[in-house]
PDB file of C-alpha atoms in Angstrom:
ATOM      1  CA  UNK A   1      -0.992 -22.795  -7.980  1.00  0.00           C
ATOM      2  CA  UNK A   2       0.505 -22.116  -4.441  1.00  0.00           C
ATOM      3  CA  UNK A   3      -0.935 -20.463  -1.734  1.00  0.00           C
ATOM      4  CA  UNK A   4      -3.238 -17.509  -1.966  1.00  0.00           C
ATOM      5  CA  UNK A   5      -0.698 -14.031  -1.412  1.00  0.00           C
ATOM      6  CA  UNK A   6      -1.976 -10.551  -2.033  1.00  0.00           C
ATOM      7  CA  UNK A   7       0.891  -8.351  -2.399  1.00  0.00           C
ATOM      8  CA  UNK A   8       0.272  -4.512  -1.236  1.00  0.00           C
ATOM      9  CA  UNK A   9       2.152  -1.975  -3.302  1.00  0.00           C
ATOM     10  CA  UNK A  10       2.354   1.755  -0.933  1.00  0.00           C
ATOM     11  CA  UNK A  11       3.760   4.736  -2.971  1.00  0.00           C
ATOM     12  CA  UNK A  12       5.050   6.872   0.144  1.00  0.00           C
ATOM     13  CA  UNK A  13       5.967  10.731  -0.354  1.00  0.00           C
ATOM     14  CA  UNK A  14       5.838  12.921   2.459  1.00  0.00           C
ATOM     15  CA  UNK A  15       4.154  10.479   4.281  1.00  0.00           C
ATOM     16  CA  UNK A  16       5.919  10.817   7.444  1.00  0.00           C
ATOM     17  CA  UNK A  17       3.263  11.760   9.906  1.00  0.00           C
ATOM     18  CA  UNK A  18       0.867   8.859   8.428  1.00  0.00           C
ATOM     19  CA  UNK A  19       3.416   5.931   8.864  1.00  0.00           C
ATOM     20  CA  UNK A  20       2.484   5.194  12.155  1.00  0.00           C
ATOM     21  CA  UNK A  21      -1.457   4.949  11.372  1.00  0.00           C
ATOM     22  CA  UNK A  22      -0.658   3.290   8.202  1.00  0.00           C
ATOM     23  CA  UNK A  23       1.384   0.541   9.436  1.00  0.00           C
ATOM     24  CA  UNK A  24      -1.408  -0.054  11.922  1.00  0.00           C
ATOM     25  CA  UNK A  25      -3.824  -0.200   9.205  1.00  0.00           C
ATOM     26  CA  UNK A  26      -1.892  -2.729   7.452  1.00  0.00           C
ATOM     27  CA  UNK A  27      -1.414  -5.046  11.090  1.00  0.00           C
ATOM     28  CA  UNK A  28      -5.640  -4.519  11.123  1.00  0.00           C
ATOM     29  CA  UNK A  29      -6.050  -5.544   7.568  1.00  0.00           C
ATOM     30  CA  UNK A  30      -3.568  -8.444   7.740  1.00  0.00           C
ATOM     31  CA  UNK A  31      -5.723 -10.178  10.405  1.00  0.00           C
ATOM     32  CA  UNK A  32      -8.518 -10.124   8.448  1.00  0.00           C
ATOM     33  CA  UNK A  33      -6.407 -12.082   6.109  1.00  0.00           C
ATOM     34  CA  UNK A  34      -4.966 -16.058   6.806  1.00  0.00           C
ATOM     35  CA  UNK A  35      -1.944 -16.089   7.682  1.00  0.00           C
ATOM     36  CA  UNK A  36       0.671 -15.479   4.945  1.00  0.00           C
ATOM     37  CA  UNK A  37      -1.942 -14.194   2.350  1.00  0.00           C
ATOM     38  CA  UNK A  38       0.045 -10.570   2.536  1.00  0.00           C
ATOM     39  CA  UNK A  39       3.293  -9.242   1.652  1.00  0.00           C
ATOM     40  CA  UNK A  40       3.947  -5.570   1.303  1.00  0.00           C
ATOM     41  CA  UNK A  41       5.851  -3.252  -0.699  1.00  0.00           C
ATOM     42  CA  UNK A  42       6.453   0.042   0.692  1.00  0.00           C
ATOM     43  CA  UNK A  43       7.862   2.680  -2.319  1.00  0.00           C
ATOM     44  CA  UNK A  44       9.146   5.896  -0.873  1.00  0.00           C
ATOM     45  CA  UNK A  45       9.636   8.006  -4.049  1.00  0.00           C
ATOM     46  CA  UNK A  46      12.201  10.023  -2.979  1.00  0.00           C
ATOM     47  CA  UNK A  47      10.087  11.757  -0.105  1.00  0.00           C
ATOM     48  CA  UNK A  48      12.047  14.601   1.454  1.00  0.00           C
ATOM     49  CA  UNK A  49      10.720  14.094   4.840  1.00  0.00           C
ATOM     50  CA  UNK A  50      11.880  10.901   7.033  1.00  0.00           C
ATOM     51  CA  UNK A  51       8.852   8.625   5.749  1.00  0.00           C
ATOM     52  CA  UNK A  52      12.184   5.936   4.827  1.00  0.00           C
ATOM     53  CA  UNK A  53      13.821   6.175   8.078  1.00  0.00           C
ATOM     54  CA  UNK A  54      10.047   5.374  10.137  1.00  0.00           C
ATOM     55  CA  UNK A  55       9.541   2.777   7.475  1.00  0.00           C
ATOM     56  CA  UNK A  56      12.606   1.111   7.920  1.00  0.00           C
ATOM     57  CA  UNK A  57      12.782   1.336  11.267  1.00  0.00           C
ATOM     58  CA  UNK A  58       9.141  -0.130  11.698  1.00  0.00           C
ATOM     59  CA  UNK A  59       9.329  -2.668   9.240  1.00  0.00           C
ATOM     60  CA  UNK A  60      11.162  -5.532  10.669  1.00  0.00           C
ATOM     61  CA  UNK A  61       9.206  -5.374  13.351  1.00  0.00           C
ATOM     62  CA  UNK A  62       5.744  -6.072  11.296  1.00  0.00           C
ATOM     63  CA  UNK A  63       3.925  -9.282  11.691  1.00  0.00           C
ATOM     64  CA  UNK A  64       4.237  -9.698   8.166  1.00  0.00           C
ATOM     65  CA  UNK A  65       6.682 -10.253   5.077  1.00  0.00           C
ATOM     66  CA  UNK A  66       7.610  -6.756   4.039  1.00  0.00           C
ATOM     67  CA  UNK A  67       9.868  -4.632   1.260  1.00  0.00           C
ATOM     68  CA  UNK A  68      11.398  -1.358   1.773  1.00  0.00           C
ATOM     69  CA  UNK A  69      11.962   0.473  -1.605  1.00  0.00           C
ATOM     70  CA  UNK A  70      13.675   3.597  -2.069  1.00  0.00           C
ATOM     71  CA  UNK A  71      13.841   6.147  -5.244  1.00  0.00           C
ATOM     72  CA  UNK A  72      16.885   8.682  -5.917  1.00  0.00           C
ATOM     73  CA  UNK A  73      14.272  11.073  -6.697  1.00  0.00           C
ATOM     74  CA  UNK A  74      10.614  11.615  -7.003  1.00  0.00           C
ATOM     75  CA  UNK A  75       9.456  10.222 -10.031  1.00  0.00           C
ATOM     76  CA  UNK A  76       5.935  10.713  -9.322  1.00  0.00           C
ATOM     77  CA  UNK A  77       3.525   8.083  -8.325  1.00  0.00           C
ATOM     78  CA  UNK A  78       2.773   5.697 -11.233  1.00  0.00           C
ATOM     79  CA  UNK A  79       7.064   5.332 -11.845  1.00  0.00           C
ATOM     80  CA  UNK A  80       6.700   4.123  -8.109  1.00  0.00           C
ATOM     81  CA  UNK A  81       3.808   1.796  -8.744  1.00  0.00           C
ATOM     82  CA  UNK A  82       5.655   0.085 -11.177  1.00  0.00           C
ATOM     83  CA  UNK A  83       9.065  -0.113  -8.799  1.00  0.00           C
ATOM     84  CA  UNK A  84       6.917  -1.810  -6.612  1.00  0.00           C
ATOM     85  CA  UNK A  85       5.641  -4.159  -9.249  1.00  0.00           C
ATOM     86  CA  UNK A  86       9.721  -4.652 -10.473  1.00  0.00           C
ATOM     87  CA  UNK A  87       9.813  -6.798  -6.813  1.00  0.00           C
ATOM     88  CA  UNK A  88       6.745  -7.956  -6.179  1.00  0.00           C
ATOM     89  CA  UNK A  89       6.959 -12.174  -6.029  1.00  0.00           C
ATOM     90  CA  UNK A  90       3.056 -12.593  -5.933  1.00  0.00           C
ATOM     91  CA  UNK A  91       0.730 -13.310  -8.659  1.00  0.00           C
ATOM     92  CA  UNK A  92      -1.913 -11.076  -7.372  1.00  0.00           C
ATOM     93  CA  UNK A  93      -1.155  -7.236  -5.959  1.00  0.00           C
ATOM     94  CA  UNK A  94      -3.216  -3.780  -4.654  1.00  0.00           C
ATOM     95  CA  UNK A  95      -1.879  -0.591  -4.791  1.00  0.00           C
ATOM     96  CA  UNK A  96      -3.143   1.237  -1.793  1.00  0.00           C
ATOM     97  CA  UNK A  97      -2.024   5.107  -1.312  1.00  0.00           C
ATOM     98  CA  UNK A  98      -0.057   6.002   1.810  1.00  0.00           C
ATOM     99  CA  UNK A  99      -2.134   8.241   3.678  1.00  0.00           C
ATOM    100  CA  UNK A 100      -5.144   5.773   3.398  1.00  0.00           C
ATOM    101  CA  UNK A 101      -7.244   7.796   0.686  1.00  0.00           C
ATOM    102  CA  UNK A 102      -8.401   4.515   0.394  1.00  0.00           C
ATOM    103  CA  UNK A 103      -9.852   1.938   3.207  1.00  0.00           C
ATOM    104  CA  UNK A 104      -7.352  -1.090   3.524  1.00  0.00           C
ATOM    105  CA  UNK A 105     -10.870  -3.241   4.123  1.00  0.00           C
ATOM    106  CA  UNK A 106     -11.432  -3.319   0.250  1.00  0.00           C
ATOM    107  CA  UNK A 107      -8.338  -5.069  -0.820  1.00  0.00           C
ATOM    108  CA  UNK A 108      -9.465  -7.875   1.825  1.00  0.00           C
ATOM    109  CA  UNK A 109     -12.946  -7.514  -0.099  1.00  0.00           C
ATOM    110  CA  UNK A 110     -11.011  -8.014  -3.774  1.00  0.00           C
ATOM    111  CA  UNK A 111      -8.663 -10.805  -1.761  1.00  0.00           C
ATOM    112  CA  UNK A 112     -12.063 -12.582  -1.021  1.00  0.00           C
ATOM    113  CA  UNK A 113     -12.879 -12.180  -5.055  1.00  0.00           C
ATOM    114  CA  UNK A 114     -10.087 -13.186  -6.235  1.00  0.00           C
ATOM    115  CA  UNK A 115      -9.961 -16.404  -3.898  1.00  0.00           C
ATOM    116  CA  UNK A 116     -13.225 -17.352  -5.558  1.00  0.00           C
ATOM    117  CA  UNK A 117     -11.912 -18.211  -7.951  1.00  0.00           C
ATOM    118  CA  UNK A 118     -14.319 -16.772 -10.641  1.00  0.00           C
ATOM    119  CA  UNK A 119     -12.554 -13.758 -11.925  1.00  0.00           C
ATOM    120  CA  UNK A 120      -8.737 -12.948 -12.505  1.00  0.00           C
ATOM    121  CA  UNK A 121      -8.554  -9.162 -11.780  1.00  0.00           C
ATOM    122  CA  UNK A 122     -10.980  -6.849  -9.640  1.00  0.00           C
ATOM    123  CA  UNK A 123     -10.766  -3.543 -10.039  1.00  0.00           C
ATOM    124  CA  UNK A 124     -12.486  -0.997  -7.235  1.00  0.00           C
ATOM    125  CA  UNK A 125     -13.726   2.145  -8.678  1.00  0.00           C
ATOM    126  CA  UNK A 126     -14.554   5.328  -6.341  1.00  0.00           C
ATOM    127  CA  UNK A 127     -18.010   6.717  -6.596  1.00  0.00           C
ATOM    128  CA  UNK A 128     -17.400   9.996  -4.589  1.00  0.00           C
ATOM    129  CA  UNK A 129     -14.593  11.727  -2.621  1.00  0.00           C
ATOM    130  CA  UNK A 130     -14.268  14.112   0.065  1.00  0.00           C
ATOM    131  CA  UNK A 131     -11.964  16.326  -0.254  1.00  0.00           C
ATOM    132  CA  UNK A 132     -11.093  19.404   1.621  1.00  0.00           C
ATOM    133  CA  UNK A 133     -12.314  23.007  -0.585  1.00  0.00           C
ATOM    134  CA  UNK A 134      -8.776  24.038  -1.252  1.00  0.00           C
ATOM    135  CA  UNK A 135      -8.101  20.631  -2.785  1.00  0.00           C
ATOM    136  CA  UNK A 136     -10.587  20.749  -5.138  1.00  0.00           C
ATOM    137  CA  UNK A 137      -9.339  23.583  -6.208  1.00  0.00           C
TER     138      UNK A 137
END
């Protein structure tokens, strides 16, 4: 087996104001990481705002080894998932959503799992969320 690469999968749609704080998300979590242990895969699923013209703007100026991915339409976010999937080159992935529902810190912690070497796949599971009255709704 080769080196150790978590590939993140982002499905992005209307997304535009979170690109910049998700991009520096990404820069925080890939420090936490060796060097070279992440590639990411941004998917914007045919997001009607200009989330694909920050992203591809931004992107080749990451720190590290990045896709740009972008639907005709929207498909919805599982069709983009597995996009993402279609051109992923590592053996281990995350899927992480765009505006950062989830912390980027756990797929370090699942990295760290997975480098043990004792398990294949770690799933994270949320116990509670916070969401706004009218979203719950």
């Amino acid at each position: 087996m080769g080196a150790f690469v978590i590939a993140l999968i982002i499905p992005v749609y209307k997304n535009e104001m979170n690109i910049p704080h998700l991009l520096e998300a990404i820069s925080n979590l890939e420090k936490t990481l060796l060097p070279g242990q992440l590639e990411t895969v941004f998917v914007v699923d045919g997001s009607p705002d200009r989330s694909y013209e920050l992203l591809r703007d931004a992107l080749p100026k990451v720190h590290w080894p990045s896709r740009l991915v972008l639907l005709s339409r929207n498909f919805g976010s599982f069709p983009a998932i597995r996009a993402g999937l279609e051109v992923v080159e590592s053996q281990y992935y995350a899927v992480m959503a765009a505006d950062l529902q989830e912390p980027p810190e756990l797929v370090a912690q699942m990295a760290r799992e997975l480098m043990n070497g004792d398990c294949d796949v770690v799933v994270a599971t949320r116990e509670s969320r916070q969401d706004p009255f009218f979203s719950k709704l």
